[in-house]
PDB file of C-alpha atoms and ligand atoms in Angstrom:
ATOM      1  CA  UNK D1181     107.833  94.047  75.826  1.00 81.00           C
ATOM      2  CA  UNK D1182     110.976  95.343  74.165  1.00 89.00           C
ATOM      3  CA  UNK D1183     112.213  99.190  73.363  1.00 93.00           C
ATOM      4  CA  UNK D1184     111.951  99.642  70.164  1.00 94.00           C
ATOM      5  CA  UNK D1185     114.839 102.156  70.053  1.00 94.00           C
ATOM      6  CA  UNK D1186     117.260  99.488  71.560  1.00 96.00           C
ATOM      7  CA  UNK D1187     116.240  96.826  69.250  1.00 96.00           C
ATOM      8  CA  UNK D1188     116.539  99.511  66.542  1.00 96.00           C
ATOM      9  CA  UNK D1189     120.326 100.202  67.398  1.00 96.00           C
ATOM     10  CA  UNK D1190     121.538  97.034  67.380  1.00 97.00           C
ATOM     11  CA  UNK D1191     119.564  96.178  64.040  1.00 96.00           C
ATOM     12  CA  UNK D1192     121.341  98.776  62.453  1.00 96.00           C
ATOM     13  CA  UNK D1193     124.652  98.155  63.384  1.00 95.00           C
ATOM     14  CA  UNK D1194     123.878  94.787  61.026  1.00 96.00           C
ATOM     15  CA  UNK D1195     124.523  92.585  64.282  1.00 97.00           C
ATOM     16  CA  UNK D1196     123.685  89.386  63.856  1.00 96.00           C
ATOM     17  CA  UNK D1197     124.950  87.088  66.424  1.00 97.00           C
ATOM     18  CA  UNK D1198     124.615  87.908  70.469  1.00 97.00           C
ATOM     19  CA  UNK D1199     128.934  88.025  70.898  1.00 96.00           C
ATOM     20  CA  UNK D1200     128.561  91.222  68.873  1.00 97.00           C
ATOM     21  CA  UNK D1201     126.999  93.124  71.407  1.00 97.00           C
ATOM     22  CA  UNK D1202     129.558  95.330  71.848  1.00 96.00           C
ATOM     23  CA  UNK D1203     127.931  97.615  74.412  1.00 95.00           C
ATOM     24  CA  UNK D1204     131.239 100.335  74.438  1.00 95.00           C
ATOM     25  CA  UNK D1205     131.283 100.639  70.809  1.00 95.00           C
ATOM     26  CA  UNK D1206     127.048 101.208  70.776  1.00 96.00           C
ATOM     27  CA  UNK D1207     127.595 103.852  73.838  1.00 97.00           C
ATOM     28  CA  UNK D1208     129.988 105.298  71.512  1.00 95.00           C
ATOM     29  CA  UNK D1209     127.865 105.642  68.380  1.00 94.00           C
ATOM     30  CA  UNK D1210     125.320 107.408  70.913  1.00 95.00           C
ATOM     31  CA  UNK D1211     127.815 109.612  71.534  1.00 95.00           C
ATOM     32  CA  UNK D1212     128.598 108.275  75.055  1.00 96.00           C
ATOM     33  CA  UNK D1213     132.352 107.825  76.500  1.00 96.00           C
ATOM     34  CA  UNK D1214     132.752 104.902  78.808  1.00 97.00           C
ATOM     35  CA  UNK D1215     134.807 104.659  81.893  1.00 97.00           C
ATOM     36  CA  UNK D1216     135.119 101.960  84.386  1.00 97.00           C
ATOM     37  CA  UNK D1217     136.083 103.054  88.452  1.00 96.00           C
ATOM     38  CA  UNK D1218     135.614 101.343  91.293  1.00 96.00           C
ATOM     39  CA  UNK D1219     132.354 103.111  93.293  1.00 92.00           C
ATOM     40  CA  UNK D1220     131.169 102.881  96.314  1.00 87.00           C
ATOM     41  CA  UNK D1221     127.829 103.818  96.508  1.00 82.00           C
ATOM     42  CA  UNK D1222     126.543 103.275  93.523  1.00 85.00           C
ATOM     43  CA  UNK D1223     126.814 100.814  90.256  1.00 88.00           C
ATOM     44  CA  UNK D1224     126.929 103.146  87.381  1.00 91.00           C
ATOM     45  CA  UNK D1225     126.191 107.178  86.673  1.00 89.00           C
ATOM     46  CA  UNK D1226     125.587 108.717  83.494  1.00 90.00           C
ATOM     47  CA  UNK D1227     126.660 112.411  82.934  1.00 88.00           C
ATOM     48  CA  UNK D1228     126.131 114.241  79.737  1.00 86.00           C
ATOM     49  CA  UNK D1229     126.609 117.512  78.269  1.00 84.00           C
ATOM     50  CA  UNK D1230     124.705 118.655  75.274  1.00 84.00           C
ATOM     51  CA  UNK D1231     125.101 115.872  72.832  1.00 87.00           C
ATOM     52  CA  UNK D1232     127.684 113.633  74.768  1.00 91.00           C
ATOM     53  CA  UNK D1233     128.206 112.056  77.723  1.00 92.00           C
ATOM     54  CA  UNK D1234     130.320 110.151  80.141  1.00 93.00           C
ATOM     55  CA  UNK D1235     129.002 106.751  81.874  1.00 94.00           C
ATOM     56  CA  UNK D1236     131.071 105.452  84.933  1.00 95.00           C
ATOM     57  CA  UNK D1237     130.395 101.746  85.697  1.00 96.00           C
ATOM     58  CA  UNK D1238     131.451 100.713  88.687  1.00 95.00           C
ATOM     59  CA  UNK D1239     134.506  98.089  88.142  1.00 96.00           C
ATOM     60  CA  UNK D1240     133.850  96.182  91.256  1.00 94.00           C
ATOM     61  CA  UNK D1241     130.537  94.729  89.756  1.00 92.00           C
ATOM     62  CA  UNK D1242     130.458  91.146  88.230  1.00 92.00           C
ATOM     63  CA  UNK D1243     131.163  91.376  84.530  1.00 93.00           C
ATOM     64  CA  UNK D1244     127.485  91.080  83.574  1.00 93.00           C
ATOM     65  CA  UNK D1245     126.473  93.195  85.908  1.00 93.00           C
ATOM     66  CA  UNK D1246     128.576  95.680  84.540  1.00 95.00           C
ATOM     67  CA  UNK D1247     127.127  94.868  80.906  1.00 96.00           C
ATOM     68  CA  UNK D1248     123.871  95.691  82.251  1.00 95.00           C
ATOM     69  CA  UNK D1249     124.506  98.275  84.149  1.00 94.00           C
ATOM     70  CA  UNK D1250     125.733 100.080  81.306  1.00 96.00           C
ATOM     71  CA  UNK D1251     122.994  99.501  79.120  1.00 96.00           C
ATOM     72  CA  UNK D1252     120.603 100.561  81.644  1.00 94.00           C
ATOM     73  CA  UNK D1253     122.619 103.788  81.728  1.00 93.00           C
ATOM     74  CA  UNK D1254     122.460 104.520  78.048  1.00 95.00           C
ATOM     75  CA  UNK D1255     118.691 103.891  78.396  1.00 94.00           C
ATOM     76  CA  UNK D1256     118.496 106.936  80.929  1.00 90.00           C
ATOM     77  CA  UNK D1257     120.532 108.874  78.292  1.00 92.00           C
ATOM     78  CA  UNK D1258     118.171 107.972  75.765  1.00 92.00           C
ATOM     79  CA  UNK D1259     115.065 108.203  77.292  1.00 90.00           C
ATOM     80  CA  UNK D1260     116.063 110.790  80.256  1.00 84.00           C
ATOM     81  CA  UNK D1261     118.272 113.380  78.955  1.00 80.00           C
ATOM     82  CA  UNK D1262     119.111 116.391  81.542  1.00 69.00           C
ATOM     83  CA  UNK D1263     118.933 114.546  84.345  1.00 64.00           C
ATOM     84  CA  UNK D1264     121.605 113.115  85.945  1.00 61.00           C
ATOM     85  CA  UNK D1265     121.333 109.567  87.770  1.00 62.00           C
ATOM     86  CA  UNK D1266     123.086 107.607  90.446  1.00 65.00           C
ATOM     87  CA  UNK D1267     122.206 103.877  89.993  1.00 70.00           C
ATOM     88  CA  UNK D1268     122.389 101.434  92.494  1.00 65.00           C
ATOM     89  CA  UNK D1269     121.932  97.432  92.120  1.00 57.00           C
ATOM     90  CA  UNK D1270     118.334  97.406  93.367  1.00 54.00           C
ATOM     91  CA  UNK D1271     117.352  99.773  91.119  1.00 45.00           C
ATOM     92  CA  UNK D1272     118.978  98.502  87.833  1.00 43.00           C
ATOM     93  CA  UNK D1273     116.988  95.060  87.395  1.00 49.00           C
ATOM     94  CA  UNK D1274     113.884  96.542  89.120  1.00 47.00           C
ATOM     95  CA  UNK D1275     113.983  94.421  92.193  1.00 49.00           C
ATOM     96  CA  UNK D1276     111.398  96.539  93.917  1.00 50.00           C
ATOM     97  CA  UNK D1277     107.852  96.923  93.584  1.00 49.00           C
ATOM     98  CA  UNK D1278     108.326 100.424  94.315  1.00 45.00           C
ATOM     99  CA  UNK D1279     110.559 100.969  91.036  1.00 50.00           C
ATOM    100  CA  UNK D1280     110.372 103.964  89.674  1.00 69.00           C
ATOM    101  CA  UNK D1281     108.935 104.539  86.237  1.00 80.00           C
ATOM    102  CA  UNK D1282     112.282 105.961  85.164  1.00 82.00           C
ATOM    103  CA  UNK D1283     114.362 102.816  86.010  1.00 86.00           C
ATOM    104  CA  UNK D1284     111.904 100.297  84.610  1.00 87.00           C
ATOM    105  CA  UNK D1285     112.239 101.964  81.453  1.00 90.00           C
ATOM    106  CA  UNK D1286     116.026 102.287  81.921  1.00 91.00           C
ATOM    107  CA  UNK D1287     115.935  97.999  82.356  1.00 91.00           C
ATOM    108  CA  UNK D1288     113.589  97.160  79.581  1.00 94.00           C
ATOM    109  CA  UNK D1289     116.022  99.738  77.138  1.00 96.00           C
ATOM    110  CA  UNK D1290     119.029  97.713  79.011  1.00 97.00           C
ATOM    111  CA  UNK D1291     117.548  94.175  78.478  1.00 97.00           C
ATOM    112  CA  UNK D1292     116.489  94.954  74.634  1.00 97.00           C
ATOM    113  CA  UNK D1293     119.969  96.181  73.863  1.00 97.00           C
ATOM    114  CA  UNK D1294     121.459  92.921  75.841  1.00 98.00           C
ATOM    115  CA  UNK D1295     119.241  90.752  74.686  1.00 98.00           C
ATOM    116  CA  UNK D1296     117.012  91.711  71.654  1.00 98.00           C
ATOM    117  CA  UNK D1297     114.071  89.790  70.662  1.00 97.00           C
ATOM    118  CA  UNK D1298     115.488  89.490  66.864  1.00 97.00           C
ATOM    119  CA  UNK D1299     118.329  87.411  68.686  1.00 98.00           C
ATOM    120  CA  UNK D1300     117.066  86.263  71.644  1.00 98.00           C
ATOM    121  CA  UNK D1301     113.746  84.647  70.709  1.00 97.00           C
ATOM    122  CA  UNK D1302     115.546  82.152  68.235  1.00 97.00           C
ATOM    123  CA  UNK D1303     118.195  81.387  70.657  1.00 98.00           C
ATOM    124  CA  UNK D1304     115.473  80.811  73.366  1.00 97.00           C
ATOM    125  CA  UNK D1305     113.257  78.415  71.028  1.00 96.00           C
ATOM    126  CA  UNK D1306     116.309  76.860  70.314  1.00 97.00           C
ATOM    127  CA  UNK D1307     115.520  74.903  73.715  1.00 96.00           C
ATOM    128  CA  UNK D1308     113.215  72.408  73.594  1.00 91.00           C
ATOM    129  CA  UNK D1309     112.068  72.856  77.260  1.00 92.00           C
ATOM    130  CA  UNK D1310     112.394  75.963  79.288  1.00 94.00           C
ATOM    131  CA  UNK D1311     114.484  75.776  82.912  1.00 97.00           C
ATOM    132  CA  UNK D1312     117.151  77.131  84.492  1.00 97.00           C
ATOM    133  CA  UNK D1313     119.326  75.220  82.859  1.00 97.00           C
ATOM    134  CA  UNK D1314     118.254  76.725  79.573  1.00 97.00           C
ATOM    135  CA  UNK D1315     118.088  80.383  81.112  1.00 98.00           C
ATOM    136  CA  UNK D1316     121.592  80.004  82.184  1.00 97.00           C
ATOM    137  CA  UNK D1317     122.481  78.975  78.393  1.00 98.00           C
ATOM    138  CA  UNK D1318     120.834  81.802  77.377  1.00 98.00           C
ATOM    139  CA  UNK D1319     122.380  83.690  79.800  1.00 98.00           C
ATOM    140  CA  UNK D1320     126.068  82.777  78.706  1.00 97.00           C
ATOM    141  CA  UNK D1321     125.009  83.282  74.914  1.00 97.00           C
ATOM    142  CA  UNK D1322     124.347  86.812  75.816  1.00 98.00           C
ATOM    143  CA  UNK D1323     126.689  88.067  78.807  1.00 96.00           C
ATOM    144  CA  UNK D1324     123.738  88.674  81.319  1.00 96.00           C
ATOM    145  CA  UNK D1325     122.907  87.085  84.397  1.00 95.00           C
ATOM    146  CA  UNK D1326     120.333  84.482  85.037  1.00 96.00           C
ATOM    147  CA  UNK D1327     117.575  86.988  86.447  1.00 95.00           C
ATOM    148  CA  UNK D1328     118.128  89.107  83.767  1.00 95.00           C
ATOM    149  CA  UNK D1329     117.772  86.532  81.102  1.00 97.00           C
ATOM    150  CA  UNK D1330     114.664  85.064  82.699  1.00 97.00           C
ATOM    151  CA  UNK D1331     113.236  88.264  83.053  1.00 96.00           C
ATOM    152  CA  UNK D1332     113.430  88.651  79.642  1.00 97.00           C
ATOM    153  CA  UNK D1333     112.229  85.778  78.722  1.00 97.00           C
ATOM    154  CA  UNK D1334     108.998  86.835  81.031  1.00 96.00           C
ATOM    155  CA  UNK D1335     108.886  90.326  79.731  1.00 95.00           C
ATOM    156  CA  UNK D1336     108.340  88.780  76.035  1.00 96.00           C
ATOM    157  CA  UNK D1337     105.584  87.218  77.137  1.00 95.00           C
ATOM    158  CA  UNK D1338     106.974  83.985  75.199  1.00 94.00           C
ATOM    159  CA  UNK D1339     106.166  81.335  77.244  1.00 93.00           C
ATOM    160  CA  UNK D1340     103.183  81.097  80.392  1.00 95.00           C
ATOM    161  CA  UNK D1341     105.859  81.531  82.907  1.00 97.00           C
ATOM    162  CA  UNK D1342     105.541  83.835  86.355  1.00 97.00           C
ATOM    163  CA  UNK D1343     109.141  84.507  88.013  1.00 97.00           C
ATOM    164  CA  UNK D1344     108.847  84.727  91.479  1.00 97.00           C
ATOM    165  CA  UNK D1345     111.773  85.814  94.133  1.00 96.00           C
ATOM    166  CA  UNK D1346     111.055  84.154  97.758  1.00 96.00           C
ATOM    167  CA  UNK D1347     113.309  84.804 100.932  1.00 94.00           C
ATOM    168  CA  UNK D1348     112.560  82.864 104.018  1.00 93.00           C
ATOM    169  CA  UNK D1349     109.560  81.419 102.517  1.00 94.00           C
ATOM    170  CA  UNK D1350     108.002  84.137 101.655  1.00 96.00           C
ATOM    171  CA  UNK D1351     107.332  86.156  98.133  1.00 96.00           C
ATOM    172  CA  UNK D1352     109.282  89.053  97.813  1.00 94.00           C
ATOM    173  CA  UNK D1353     108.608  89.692  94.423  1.00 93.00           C
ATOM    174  CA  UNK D1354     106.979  88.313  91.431  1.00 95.00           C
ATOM    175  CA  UNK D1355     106.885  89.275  87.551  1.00 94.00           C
ATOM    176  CA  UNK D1356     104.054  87.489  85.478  1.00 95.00           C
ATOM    177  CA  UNK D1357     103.717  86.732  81.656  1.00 95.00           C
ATOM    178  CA  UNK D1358     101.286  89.068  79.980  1.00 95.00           C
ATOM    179  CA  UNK D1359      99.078  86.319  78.497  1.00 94.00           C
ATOM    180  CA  UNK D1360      98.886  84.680  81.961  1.00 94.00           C
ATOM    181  CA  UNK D1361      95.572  85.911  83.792  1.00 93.00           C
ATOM    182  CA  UNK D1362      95.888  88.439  86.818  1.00 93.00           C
ATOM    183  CA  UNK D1363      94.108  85.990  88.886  1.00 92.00           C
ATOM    184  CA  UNK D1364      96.591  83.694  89.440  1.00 93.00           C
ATOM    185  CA  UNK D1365      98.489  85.255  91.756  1.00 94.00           C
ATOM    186  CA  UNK D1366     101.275  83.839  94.075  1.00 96.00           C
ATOM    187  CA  UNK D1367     100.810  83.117  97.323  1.00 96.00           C
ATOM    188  CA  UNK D1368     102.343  85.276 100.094  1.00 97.00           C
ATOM    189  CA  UNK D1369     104.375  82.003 101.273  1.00 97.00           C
ATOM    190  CA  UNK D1370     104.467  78.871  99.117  1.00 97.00           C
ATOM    191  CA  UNK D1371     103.200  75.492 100.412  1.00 97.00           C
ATOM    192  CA  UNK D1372     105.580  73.269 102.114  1.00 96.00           C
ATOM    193  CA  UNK D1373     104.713  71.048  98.981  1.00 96.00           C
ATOM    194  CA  UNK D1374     106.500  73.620  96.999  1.00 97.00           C
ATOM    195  CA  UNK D1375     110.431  73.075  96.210  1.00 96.00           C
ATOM    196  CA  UNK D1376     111.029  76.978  97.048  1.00 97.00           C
ATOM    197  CA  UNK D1377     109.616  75.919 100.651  1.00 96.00           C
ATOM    198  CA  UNK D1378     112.292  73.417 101.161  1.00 95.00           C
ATOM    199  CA  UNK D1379     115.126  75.273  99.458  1.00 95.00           C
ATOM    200  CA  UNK D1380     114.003  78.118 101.995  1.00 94.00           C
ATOM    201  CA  UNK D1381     114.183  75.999 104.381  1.00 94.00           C
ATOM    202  CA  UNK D1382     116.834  73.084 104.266  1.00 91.00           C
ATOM    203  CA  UNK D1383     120.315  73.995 103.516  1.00 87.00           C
ATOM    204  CA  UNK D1384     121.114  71.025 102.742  1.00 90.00           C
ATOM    205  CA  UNK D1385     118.357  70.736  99.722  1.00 90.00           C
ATOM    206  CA  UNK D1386     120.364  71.090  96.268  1.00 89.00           C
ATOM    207  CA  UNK D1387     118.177  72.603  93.409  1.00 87.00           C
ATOM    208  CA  UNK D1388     116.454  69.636  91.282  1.00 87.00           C
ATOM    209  CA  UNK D1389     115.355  71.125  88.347  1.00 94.00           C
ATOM    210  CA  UNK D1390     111.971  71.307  86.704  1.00 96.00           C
ATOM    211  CA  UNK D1391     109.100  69.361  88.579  1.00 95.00           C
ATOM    212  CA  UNK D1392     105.508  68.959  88.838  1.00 97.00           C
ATOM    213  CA  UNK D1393     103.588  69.989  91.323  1.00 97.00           C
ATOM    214  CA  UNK D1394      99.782  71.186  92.273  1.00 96.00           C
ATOM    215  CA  UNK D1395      99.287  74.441  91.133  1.00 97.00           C
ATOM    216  CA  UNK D1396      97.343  75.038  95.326  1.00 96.00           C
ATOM    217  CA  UNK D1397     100.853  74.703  96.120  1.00 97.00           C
ATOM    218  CA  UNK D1398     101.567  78.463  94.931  1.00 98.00           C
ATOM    219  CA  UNK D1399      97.690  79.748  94.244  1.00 96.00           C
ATOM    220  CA  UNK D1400      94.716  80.052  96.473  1.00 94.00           C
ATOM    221  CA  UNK D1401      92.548  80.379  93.312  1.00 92.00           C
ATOM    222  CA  UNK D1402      89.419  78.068  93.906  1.00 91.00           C
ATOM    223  CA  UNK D1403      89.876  75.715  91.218  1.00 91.00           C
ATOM    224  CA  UNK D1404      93.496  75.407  92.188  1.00 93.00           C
ATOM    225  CA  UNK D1405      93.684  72.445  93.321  1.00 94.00           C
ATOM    226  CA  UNK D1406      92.575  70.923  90.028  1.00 95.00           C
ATOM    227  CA  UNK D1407      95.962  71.937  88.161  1.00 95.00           C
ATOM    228  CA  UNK D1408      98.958  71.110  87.857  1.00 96.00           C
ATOM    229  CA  UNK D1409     102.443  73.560  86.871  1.00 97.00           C
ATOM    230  CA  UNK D1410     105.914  72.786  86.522  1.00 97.00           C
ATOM    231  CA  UNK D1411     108.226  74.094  89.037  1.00 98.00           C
ATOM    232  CA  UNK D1412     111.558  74.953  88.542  1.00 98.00           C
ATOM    233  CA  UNK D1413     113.433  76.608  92.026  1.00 97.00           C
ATOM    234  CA  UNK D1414     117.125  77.608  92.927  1.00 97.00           C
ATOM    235  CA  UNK D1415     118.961  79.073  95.440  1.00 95.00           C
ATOM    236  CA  UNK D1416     120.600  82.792  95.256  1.00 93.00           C
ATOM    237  CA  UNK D1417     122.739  83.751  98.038  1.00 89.00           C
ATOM    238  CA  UNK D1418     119.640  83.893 100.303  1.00 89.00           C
ATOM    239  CA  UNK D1419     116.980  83.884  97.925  1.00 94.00           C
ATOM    240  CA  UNK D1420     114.951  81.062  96.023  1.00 96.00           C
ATOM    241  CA  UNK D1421     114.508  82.334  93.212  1.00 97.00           C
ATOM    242  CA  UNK D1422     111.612  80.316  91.642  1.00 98.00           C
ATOM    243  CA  UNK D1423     110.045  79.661  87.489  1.00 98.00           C
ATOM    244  CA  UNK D1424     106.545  78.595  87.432  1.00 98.00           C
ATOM    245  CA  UNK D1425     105.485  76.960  83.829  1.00 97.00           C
ATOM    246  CA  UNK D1426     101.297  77.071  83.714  1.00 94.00           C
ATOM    247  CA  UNK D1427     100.854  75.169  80.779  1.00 90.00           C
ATOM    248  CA  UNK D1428      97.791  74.489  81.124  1.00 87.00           C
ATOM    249  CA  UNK D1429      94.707  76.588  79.557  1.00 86.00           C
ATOM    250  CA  UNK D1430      92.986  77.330  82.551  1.00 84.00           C
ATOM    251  CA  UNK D1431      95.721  79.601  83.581  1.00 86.00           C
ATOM    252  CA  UNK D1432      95.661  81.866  80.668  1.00 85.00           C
ATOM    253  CA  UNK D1433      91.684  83.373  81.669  1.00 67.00           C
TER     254      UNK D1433
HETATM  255 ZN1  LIG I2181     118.820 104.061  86.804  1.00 51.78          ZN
END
């Protein structure tokens, strides 16, 4: 799902290729100033008066976070005017379950300004397969991070791909494709047969890129065991961090 009003922006600012994202010059024309501080407690604030407002991004923050974090700002000052808003890292990228409404619209506004589908979806079926190789391509093309991109990419409901975030073998987290049914839903701890198990679990595993395995490896789902998906897993600090590709039909009802 995209906002339209971020898509809209950047449409009208006749943008045409993703290194013209020029996020200060778009606060600007929304009648937001820009400054970047080093903060301690938080990744980025948005104060406005009236029509205009000032957006501190912490300078400390990897340069894509920063990107993000500012576009997630100018999607509370779209979307949440008159309030004022400390953001911190888990809640810009909407880690939690628990995200609030307000900064899950703040992301999507954030990713559709970073990343909008007028430029991102012919990037993205510019790759012949989807990985994390081609996430992190996609991810360079438009200054985000990895998660951010492949969040996208699940958000646009694009390809049948779930996104799920394991630490120490278990699921922390998981975001779904729309067209992918709700019953299909990730185990609490993937199977040993799954490569997030043994990245979990062996330091010295390296991430191996896309690979088939049975889909009872992630899914209790009765007919499970009669499927297969392609896995693709890598470490994050200490997260796995995992794309699931259910190609198959079965998975869609
Ligand atoms: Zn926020």
């Amino acid at each position: 799902m995209s906002d339209i009003h971020a898509e809209k922006i950047i449409y009208d600012l006749g943008i045409s290729r993703p290194e013209d994202i020029d996020l200060d010059a778009v606060a600007l024309t929304l009648g937001v100033k820009v400054k970047y501080e080093p903060l301690s407690d938080c990744d980025a604030l948005i104060v406005g008066h009236g029509e205009s407002a000032i957006a501190t991004i912490n300078s400390r923050s990897m340069p894509e976070r920063q990107r993000f974090s500012l576009g997630h700002e100018l999607g509370h000052w779209t979307h949440h005017k008159g309030h004022m808003l400390y953001c911190t890292q888990n809640d810009i990228e909407g880690h939690s379950d628990k995200a609030r409404e307000t900064e899950m619209v703040a992301d999507r506004f954030a990713s559709s300004l970073l990343m909008p589908s007028f430029l991102f979806k012919p990037a993205l079926f510019a790759h012949k397969k989807l990985s994390w190789k081609a996430v992190r391509e996609l991810a360079r093309e438009f200054e985000c991070s990895p998660l951010a991109t492949a969040l996208r990419i699940v958000d646009l409901n694009v390809a049948p791909v779930i996104f799920v975030c394991v630490e120490q073998g278990k699921r922390k987290w998981f975001r779904r494709a729309r067209d992918i049914s709700t019953a299909w839903f990730p185990k609490d701890s993937p199977d040993p047969e799954s490569y997030a198990f043994e990245l979990s679990f062996d330091p010295n595993k390296a991430a191996a890129g896309p690979r088939k395995v049975g889909a009872d490896a992630w899914f209790d789902r009765y007919n499970a065991a009669r499927f297969d998906l392609v896995e693709d897993s890598v470490r994050v600090v200490d997260s796995v961090y995992s794309l699931l590709f259910l190609e198959d039909e079965a998975f869609l009802d």
